[in-house]
PDB file of C-alpha atoms in Angstrom:
ATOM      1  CA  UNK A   1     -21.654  -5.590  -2.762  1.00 80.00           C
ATOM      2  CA  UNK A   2     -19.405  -5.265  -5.487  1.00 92.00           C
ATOM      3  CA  UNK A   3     -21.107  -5.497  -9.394  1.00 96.00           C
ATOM      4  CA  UNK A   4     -18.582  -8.018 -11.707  1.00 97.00           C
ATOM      5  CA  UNK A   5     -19.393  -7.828 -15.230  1.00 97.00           C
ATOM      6  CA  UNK A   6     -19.470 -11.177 -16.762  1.00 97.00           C
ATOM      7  CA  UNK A   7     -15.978 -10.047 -18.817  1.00 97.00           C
ATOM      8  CA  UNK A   8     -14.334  -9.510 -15.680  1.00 97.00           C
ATOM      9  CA  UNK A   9     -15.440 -13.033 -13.967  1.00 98.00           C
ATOM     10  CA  UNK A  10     -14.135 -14.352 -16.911  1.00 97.00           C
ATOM     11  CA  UNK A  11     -10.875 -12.442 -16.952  1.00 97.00           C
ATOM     12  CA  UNK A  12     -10.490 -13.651 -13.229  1.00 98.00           C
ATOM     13  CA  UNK A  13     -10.995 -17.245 -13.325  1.00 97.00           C
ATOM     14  CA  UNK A  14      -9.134 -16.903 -16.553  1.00 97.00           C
ATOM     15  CA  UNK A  15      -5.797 -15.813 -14.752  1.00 97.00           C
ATOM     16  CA  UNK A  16      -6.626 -17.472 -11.405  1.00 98.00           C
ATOM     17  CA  UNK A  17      -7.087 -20.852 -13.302  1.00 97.00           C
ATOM     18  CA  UNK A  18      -3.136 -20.651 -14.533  1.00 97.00           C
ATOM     19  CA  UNK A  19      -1.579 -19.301 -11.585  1.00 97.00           C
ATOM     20  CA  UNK A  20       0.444 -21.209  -9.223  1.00 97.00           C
ATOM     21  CA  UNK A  21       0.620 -20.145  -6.502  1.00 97.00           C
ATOM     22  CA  UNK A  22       3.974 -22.045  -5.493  1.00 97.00           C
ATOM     23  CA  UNK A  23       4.915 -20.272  -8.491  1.00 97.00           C
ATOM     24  CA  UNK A  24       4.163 -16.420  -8.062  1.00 98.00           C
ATOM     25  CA  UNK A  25       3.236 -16.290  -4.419  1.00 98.00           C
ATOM     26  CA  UNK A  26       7.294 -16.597  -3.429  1.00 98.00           C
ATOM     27  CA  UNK A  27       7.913 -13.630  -6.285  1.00 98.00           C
ATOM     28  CA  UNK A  28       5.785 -11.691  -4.794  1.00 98.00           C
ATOM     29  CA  UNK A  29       6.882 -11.253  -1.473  1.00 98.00           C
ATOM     30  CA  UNK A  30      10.575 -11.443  -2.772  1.00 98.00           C
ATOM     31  CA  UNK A  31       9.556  -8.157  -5.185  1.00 97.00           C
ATOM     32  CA  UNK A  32       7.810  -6.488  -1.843  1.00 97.00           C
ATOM     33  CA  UNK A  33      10.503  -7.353   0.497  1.00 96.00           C
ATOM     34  CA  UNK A  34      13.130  -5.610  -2.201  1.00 96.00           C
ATOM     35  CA  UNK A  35      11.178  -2.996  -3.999  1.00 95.00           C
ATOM     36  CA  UNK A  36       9.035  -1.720  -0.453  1.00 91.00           C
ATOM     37  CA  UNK A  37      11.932  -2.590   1.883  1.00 90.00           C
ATOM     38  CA  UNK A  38      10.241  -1.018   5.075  1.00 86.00           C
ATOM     39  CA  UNK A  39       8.010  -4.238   4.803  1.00 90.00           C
ATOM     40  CA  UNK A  40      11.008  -6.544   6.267  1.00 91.00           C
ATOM     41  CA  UNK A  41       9.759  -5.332   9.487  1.00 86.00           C
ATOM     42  CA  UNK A  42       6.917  -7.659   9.666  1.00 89.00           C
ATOM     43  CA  UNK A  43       9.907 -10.538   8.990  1.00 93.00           C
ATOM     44  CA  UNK A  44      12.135 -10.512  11.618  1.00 91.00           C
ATOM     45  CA  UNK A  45      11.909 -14.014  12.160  1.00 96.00           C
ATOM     46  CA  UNK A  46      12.474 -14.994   8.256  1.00 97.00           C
ATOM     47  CA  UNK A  47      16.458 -14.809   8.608  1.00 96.00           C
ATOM     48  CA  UNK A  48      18.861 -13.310   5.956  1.00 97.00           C
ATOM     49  CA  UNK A  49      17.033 -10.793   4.177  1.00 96.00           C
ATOM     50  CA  UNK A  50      19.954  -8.392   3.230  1.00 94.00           C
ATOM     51  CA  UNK A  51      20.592  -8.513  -0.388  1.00 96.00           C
ATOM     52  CA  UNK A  52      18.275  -9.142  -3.355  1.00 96.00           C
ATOM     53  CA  UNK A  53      19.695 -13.027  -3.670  1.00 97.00           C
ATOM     54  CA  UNK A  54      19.123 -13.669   0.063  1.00 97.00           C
ATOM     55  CA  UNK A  55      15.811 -12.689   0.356  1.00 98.00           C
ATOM     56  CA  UNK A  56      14.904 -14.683  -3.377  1.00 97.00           C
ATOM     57  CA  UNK A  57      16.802 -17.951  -2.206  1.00 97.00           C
ATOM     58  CA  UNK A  58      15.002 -17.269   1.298  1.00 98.00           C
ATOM     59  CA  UNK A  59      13.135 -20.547   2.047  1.00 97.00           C
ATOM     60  CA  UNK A  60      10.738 -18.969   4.715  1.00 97.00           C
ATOM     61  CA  UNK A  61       9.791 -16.003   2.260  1.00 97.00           C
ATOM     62  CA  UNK A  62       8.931 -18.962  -0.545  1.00 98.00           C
ATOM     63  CA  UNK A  63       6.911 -20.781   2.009  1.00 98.00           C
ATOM     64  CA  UNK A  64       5.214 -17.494   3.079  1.00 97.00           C
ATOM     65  CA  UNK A  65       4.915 -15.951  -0.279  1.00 97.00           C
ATOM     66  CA  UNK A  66       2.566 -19.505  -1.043  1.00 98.00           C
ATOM     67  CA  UNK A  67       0.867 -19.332   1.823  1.00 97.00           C
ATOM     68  CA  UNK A  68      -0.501 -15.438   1.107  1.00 96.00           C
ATOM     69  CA  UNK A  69      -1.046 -16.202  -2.509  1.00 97.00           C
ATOM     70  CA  UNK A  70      -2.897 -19.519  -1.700  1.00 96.00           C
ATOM     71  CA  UNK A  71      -5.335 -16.831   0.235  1.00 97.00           C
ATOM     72  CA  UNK A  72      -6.462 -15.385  -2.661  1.00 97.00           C
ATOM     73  CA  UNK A  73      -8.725 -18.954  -3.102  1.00 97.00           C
ATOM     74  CA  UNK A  74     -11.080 -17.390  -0.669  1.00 96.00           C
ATOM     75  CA  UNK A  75     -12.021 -14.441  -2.807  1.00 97.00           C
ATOM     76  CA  UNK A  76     -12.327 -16.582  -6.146  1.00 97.00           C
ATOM     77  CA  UNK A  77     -14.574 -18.773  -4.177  1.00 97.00           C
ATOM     78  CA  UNK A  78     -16.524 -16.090  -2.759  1.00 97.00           C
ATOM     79  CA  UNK A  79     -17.081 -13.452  -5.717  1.00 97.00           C
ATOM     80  CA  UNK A  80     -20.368 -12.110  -4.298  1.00 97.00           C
ATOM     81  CA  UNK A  81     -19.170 -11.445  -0.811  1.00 97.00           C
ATOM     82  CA  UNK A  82     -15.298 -10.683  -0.516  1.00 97.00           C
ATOM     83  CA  UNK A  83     -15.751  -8.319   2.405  1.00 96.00           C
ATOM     84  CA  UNK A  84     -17.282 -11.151   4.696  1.00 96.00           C
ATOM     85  CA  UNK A  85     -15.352 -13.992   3.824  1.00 97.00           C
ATOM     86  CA  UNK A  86     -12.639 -12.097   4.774  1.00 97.00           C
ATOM     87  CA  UNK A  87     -13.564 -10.394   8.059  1.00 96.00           C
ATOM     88  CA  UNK A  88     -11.471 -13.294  10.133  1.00 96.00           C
ATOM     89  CA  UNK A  89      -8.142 -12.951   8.540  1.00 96.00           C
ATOM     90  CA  UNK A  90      -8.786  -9.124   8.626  1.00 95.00           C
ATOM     91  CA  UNK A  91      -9.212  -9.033  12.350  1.00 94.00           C
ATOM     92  CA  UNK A  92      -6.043 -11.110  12.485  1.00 94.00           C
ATOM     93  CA  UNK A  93      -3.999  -8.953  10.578  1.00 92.00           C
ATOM     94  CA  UNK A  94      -4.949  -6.276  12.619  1.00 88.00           C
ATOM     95  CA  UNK A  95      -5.192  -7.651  15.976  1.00 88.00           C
ATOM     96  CA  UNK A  96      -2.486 -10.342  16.140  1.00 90.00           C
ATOM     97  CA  UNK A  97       0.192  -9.272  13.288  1.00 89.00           C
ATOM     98  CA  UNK A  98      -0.398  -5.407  13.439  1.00 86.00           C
ATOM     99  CA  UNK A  99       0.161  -4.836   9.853  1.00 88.00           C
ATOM    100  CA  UNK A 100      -0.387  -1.873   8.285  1.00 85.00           C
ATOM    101  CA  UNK A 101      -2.989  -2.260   5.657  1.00 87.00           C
ATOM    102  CA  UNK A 102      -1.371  -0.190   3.926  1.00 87.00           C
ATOM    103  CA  UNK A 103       0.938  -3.367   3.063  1.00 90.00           C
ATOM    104  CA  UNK A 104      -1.845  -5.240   1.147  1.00 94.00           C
ATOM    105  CA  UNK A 105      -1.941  -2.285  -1.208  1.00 94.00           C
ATOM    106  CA  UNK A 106       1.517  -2.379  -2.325  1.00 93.00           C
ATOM    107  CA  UNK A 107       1.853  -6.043  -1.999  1.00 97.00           C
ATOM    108  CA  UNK A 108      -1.427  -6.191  -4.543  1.00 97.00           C
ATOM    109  CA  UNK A 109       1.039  -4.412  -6.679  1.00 97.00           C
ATOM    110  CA  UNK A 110       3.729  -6.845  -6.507  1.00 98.00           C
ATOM    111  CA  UNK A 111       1.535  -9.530  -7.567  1.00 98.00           C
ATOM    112  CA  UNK A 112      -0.217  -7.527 -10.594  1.00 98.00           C
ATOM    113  CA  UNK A 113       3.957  -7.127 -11.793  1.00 98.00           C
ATOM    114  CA  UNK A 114       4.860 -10.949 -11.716  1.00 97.00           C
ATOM    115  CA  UNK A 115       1.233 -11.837 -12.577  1.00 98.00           C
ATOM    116  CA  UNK A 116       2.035  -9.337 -16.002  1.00 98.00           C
ATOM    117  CA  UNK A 117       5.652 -10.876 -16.431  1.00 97.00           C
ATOM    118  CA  UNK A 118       4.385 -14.372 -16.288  1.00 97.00           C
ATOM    119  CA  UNK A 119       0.824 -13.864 -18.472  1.00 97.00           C
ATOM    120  CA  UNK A 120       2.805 -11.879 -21.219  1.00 97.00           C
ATOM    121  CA  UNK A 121       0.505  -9.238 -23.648  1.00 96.00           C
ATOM    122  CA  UNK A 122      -1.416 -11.571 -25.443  1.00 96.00           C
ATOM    123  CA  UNK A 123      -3.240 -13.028 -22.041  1.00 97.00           C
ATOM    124  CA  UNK A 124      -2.475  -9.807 -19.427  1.00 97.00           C
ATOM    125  CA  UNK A 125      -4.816  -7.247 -22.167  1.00 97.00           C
ATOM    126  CA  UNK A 126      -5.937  -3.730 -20.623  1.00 97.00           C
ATOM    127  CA  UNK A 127      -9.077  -5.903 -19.787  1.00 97.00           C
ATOM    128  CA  UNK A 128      -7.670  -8.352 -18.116  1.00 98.00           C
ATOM    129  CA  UNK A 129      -5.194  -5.717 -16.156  1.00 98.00           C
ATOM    130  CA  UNK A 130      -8.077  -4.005 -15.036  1.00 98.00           C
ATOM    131  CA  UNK A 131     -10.402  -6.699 -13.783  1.00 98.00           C
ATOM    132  CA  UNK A 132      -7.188  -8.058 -11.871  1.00 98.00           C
ATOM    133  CA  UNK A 133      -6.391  -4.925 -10.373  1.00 98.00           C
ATOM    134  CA  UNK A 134     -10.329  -4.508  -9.725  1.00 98.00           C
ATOM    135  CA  UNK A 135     -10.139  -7.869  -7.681  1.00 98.00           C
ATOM    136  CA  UNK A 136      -6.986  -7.328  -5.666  1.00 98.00           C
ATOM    137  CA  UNK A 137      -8.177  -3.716  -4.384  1.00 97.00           C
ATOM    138  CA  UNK A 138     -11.522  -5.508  -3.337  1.00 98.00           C
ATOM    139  CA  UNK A 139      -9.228  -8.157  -1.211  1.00 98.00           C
ATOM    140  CA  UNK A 140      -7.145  -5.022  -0.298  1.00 97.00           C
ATOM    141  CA  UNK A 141     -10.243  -3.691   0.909  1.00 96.00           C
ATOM    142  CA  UNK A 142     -11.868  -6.349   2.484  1.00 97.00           C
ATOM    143  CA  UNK A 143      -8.450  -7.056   4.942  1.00 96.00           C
ATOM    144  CA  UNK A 144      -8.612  -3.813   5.974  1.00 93.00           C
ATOM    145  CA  UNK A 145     -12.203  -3.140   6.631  1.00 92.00           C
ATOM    146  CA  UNK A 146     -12.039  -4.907  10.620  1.00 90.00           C
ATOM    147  CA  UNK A 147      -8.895  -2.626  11.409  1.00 87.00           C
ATOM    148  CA  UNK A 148      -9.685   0.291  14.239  1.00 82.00           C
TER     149      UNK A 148
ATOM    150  CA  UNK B   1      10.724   9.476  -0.842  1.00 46.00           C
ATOM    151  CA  UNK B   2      14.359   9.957  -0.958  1.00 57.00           C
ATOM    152  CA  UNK B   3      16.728  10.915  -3.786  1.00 87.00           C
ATOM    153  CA  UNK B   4      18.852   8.433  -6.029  1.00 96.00           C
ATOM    154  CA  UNK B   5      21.613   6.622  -4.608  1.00 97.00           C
ATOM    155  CA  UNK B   6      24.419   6.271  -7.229  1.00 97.00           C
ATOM    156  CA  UNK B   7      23.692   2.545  -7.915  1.00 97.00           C
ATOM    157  CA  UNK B   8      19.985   3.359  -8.460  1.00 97.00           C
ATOM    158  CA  UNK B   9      20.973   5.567 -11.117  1.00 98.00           C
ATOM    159  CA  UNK B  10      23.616   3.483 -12.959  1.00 98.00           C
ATOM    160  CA  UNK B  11      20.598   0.665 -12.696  1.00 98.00           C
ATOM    161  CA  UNK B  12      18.558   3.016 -14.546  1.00 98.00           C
ATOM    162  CA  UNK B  13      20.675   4.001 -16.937  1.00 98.00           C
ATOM    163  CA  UNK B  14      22.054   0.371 -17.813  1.00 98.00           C
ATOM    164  CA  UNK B  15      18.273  -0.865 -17.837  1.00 98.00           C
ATOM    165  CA  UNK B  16      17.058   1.802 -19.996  1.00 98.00           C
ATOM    166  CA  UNK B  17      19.865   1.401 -22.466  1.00 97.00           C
ATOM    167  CA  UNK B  18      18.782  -2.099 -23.271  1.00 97.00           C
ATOM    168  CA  UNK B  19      15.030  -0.973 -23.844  1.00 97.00           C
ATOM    169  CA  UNK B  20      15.070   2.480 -25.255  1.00 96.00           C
ATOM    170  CA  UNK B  21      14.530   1.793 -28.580  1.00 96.00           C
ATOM    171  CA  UNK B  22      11.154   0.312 -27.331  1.00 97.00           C
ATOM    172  CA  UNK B  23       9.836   3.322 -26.252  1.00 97.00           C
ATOM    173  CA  UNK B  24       7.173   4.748 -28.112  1.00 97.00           C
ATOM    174  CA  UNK B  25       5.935   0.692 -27.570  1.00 97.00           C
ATOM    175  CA  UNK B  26       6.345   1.499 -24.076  1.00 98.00           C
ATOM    176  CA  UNK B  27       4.755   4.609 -23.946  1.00 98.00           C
ATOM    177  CA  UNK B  28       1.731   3.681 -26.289  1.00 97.00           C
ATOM    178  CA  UNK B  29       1.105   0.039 -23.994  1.00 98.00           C
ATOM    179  CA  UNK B  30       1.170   2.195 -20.531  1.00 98.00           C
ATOM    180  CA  UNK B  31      -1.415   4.808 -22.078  1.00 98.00           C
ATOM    181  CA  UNK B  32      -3.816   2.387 -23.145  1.00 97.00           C
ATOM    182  CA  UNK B  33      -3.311   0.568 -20.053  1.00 97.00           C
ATOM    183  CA  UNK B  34      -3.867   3.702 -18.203  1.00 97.00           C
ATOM    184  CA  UNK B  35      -7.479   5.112 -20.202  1.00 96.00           C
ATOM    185  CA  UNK B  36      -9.132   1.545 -18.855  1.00 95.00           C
ATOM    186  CA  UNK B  37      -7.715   0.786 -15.785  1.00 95.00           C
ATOM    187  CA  UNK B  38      -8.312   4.131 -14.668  1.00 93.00           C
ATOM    188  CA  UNK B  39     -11.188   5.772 -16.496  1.00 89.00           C
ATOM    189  CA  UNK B  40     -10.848   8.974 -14.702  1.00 87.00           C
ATOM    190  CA  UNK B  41      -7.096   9.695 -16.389  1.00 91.00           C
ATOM    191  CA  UNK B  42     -10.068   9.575 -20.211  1.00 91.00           C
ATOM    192  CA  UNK B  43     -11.256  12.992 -18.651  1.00 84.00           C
ATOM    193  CA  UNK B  44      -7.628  14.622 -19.774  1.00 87.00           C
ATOM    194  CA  UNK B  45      -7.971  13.095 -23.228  1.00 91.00           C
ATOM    195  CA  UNK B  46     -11.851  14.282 -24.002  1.00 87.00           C
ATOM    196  CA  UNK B  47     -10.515  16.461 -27.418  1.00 90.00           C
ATOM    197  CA  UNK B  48      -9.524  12.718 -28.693  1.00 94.00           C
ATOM    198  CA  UNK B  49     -11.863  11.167 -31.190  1.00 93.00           C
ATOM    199  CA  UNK B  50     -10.604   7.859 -30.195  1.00 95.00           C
ATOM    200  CA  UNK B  51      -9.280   6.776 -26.673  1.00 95.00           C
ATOM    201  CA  UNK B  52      -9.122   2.891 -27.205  1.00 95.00           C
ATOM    202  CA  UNK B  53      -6.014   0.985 -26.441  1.00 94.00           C
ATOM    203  CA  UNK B  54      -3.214   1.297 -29.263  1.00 92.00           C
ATOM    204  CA  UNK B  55      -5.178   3.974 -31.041  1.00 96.00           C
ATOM    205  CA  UNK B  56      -3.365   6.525 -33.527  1.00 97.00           C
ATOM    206  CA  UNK B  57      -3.528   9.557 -30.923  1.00 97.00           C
ATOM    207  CA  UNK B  58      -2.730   6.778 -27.535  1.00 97.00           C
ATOM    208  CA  UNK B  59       0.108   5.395 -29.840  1.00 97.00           C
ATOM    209  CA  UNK B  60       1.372   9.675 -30.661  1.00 97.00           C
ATOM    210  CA  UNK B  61       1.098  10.692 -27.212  1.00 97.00           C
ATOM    211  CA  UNK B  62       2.865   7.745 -25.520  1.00 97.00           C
ATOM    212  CA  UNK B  63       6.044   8.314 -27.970  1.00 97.00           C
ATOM    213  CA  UNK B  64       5.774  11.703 -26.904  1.00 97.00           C
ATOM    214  CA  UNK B  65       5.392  11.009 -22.979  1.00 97.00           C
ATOM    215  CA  UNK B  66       8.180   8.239 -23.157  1.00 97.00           C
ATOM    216  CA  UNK B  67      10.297  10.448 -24.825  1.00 96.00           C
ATOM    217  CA  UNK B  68      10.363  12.927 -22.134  1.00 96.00           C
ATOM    218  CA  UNK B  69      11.408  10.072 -20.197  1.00 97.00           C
ATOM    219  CA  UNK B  70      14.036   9.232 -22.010  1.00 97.00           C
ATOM    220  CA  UNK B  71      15.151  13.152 -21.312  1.00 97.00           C
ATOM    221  CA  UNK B  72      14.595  12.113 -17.984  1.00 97.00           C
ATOM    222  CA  UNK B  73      17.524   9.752 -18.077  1.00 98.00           C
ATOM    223  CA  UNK B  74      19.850  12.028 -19.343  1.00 97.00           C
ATOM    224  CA  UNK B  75      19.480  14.638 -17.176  1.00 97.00           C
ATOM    225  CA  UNK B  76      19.283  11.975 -13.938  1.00 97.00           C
ATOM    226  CA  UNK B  77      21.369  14.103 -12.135  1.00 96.00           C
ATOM    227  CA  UNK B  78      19.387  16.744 -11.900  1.00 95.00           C
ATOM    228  CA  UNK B  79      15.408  16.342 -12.786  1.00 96.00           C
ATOM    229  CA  UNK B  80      14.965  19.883 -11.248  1.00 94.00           C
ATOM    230  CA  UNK B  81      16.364  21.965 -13.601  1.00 95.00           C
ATOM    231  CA  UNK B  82      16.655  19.596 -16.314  1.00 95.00           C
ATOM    232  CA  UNK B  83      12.922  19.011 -16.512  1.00 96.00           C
ATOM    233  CA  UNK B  84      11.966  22.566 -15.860  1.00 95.00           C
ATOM    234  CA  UNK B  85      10.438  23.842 -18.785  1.00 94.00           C
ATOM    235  CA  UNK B  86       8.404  20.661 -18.709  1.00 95.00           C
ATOM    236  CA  UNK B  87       6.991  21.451 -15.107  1.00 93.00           C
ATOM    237  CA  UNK B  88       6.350  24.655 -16.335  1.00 94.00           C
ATOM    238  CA  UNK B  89       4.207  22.914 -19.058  1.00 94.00           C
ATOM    239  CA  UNK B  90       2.594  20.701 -16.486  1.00 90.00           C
ATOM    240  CA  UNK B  91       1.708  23.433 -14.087  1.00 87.00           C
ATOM    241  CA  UNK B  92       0.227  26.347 -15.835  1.00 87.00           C
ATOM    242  CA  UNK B  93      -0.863  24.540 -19.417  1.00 89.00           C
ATOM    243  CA  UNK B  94      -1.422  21.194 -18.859  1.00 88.00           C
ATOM    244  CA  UNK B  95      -2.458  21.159 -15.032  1.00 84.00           C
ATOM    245  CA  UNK B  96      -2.527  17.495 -15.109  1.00 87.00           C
ATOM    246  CA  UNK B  97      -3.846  16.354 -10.850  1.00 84.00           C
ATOM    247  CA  UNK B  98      -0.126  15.322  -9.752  1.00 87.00           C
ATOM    248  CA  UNK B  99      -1.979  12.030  -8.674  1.00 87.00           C
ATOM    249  CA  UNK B 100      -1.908  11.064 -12.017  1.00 91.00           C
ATOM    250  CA  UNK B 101       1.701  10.466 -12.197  1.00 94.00           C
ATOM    251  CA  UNK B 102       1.385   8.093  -9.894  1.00 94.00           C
ATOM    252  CA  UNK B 103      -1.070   6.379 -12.174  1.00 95.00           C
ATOM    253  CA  UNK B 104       0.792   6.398 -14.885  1.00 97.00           C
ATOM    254  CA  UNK B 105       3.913   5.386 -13.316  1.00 98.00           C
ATOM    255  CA  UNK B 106       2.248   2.348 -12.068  1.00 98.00           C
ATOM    256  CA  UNK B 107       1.463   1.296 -16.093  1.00 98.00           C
ATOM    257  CA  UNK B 108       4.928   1.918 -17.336  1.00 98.00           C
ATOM    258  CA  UNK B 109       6.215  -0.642 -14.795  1.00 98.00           C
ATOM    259  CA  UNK B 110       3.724  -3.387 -15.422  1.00 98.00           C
ATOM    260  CA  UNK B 111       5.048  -2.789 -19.348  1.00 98.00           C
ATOM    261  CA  UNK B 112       8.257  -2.997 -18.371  1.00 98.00           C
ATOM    262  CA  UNK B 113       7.527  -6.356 -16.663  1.00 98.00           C
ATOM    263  CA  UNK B 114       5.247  -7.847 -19.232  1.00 98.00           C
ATOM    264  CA  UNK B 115       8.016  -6.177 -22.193  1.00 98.00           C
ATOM    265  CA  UNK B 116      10.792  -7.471 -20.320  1.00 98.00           C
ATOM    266  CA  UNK B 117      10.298 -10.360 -17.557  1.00 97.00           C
ATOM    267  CA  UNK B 118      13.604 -11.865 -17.157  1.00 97.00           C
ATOM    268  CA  UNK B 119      15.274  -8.014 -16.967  1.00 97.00           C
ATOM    269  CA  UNK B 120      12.908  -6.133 -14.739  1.00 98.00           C
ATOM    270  CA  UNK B 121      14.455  -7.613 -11.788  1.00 98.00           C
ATOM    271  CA  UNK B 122      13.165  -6.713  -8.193  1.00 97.00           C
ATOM    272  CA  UNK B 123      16.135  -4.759  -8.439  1.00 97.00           C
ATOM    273  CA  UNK B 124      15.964  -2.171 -11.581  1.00 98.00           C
ATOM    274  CA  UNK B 125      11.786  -2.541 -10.427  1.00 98.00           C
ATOM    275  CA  UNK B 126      13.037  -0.291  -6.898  1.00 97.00           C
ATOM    276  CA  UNK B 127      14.951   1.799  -9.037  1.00 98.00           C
ATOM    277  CA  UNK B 128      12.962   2.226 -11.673  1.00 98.00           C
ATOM    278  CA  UNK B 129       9.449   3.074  -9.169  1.00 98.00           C
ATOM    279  CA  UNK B 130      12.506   5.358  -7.596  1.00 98.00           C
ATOM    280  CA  UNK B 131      13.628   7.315 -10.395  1.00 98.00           C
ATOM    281  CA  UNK B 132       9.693   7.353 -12.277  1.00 98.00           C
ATOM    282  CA  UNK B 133       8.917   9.020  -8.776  1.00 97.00           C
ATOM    283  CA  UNK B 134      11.712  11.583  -9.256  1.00 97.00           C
ATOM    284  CA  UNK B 135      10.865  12.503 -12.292  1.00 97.00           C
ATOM    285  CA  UNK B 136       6.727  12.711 -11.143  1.00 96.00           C
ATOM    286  CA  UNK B 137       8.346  14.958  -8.122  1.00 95.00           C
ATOM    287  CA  UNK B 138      10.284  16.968 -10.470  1.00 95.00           C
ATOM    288  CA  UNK B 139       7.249  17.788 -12.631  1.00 94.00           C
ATOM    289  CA  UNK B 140       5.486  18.970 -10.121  1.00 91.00           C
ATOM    290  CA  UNK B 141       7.960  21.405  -8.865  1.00 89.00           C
ATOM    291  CA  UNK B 142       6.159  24.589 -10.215  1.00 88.00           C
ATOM    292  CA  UNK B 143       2.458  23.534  -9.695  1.00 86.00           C
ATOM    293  CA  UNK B 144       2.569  25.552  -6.583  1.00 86.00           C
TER     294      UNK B 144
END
């Protein structure tokens, strides 16, 4: 089980609390799908994805960008046991959409960036940065702990 | 990882014309970023009295790590040789895990972003992670 000092619980429901998802979920993926662009393969179904502008006016990446975002929820609600409340949508990723977990990693990264752009210095402190990071590489973790 | 395309470099360049005169901000925000995200980059540091974030020897050595960086961009077309004596440094004095660029790549984007949201684009963020990458790759030429 993973130890959270009570800073870093803080720090989390802190950001968590004033992030929407609608909001930074789409910049995400956009940011992933540009600055990793070997992760359009997973998207061949999402249409134009050729330049920069497609793939950020791109309603299916918006729509999917919320929809990975919103997933997050599950680990806020579930502090004290990340790795099983994601062992479903691990299997799937595996199993049904074959992604290479490898993906989560750099996606986590994506989301740290816009979550730093929006939250600014004053909010996003080393502190913060590091319990954020802290959570995403336990979610990172916990999708790709049903992959073999 | 594959070299620098032409527009990657002129992104670069145009970018880091804008925030250059930020750098020893830059360089003293990724440091301190960098000493408590990831502890194990303090075991480089342990001749420092003080290793907390914006402290007088963080805020000396980030001026002095940005402005190799800023070297960096002027000799984009070719980190090799330009950045030699450097590697040299890096290899045989320093002998700094290469990993750690990596790590400290990572910070100077997320200050770039928080620095600079409406600029750090998607697009200078590929180029940027692309050239920070060249110049990690180019310091590491002589470690073996």
């Amino acid at each position: 089980m993973v130890e959270w000092t009570d800073a870093e619980r803080n720090a989390i429901a802190t950001l968590w609390s004033n992030i929407d998802v609608g909001e930074i979920g789409p910049q995400a993926l956009a940011r992933l799908l540009v600055v990793f662009p070997w992760t359009q393969r997973y998207f061949s179904t999402f249409g134009d994805l050729s330049t920069p502008a497609a793939i950020a006016a791109n309603p299916k990446v918006a729509q999917h960008g919320k929809t990975v975002m919103g997933g997050l929820e599950i680990a806020v609600k579930n502090m004290d046991n990340i790795k099983a409340a994601y062992a479903k949508l691990s299997v799937m990723h595996s199993e049904k959409l074959h992604v290479d977990p490898d993906n989560f990693r750099v996606l986590a990264e994506c989301i740290s960036v816009g979550v730093a752009a929006k939250f600014g210095p004053s909010v996003f402190t080393p502190g913060f940065q590091e319990a954020w990071q802290k959570f995403l590489a336990v979610v990172v973790s916990a999708l790709g702990k049903q992959y073999h | 990882m594959t070299h620098l395309t032409a527009k990657d470099k002129e992104t670069v360049k145009t970018f880091w014309a804008k925030i250059s005169s930020n750098g020893a901000a830059i360089g003293a925000d990724a440091l301190s970023r960098m000493l408590v995200v990831y502890p194990q980059t303090k075991t480089y540091f342990s001749h420092w009295k003080d290793l907390s974030p914006g402290s007088a020897p963080v805020k000396k050595h980030g001026a002095t790590v940005m402005s190799g960086v800023a070297d960096a961009v002027a000799k984009i077309d070719d980190l090799t040789a330009g950045l030699l004596s450097l590697s040299e440094l890096h290899a045989f004095t320093l002998r700094v895990d290469p990993s750690n660029f990596k790590i400290l790549s990572h910070n100077i984007l997320v200050v770039l972003a928080i620095m600079f949201p409406t600029d750090f684009t998607p697009e200078v963020h590929v180029a940027m992670d692309k050239f920070l990458a060249a110049v990690a790759r180019a310091l590491s030429e002589k470690y073996r």
